[in-house]
């Protein structure tokens, strides 16, 4: 008997488009019907056949349903925003007001409040004039009658305001706006040139390469391979969430154990965290890893002081290179084998910098927007500068330094909060070259809350201006080429560190709202819309998946200009907050490289006995106590959102200006001011870090 072939299961599993099925009826009066797919029977027979009235009705109903759903979604979001405003601004539920520690912050807030009150008064005045029909006075070709011919004191005041506005206020705003527009165009050209340079690198496939076997020894009698001595430093301060995964990743790097030393540089002032880090170091030490724990009794100079103290140890002279990883960085095992070989045969090379990658870039809207900025910084700015100029700012972590370059450049200095940029500038002045490896990535975290991101950006923008004041004489008197001096002064410091936050805050947060009340100083459309969108699109190009976030990105960057402008001013004029260092709060997100560490944590009970044999009885008791505290259920900490007064004041200022633009029928200005005002409002209420996927 022939085997029975049943293809029904196979057809159900693998068929996606549908298989031709022939249906034969025994009655010869019926015809043969061939169905090419599941939807074939429902396709129109004739292409020219139009839709009937019933089909059109269903299509219209479907579109109406979608429109109603969209309107309902917008109404829900608006209602939720109003509820949040009521809860946080009026009743102050679960929020804390961000403190202004310095007079500068209070002064900026007072200035914004003055602008807000003035704009509200002018808006009320303009609404009355609009309702009275006085809006025709905005026409330049219309004759303004004399004061005696007018009736009503309000009308007289309005005419006087128009004259004063056109003769005195408008010229000042116009001059300032033209100055900012020029800066805006210069910065846009610089960004466009950087993008073209990045395209050229991609087109020509330019990247640093290793031509020969870097570890091959010339000595025939030797083992055949020679690995240089590498010192690895992990500076940290109260890093309870990330210390374990960082130490674990560094200890698993593929390098001969007798050619590497790991320094855990702990500046923690919490004794519990200190003992937890000591226990982690002891665990890896028992496994044969050459790792030591260092703690400073006097914490001066923040991270720079910590690194300076570690480099002062006697055994450092035996090492040729030093690599630095912040507490949340998790390098791959082959990191040293991908970076250290570039130094061989290149005695002028002082730094090899790797790129950052982020384990939590899709956590919320805030992390997505940060990922756009940082990807542009690494893939465009640093890659182009490293390829064509052999110079860029050291990122403070995920880089390998030649110790000789550090020593000849003066070592780590404690004079600024951007010690990484400081040592990079001094090394560049001493003739050392840098290499950026875009293909070598080290996993880390970006701040997930607006409070942490705001403090990080304050340090990143106040430190460069403080460093610029200190380094300017050294740059001018240095012996390097004139074009290198110009690049450092005008491009590296002024254009990208000073001009960018200045024009962004002044143009979009101050001048644009004022032009709504002073129409004689109106900004052109290309300044408000076309050029910012184009620049934002160029920023998003390194991360194509982020293109749907181009509008939130543009609005959020303008919003962050307030924080960046404050930081720039504090650093430039040496205000108190310019030397303020706040450790960025981290969540301790794990990555793929943590799988081995997770397996080791599962076998913690087995390894505990080995650790205990290498510890004294006193240390054993402390470690057991800390273990009990760590395993105990911690008390959940309730998240407290913050209210930022400067952002809220600017939000209401922009919303007031949007109402004025609506009266004058300026559509694009209205939408831009409205959306920008809502963004300031969301940031002021500390909602930007919520879980928005």
XYZ file of C-alpha atoms in Angstrom, residues 125 128-129 132 134 136-137 144-165:
29
model
C -2.959 95.833 26.680
C -7.829 95.421 24.654
C -6.427 97.136 21.551
C -11.217 97.864 20.231
C -6.793 99.422 17.105
C -4.506 98.804 12.252
C -1.841 100.938 13.969
C -1.192 107.974 13.007
C -3.435 110.859 14.075
C -2.400 113.419 16.598
C -3.000 112.900 20.270
C -5.578 115.688 20.440
C -7.613 114.008 17.726
C -7.933 110.831 19.652
C -10.561 110.147 22.239
C -9.861 108.137 25.311
C -6.719 108.045 27.426
C -6.175 104.331 26.716
C -5.990 105.020 23.005
C -3.476 107.804 23.650
C -1.293 105.507 25.737
C -1.483 102.836 23.051
C -0.281 105.248 20.354
C 2.546 106.406 22.627
C 3.522 102.790 23.222
C 3.622 102.122 19.466
C 5.887 105.096 18.901
C 8.215 104.242 21.780
C 8.319 100.610 20.682
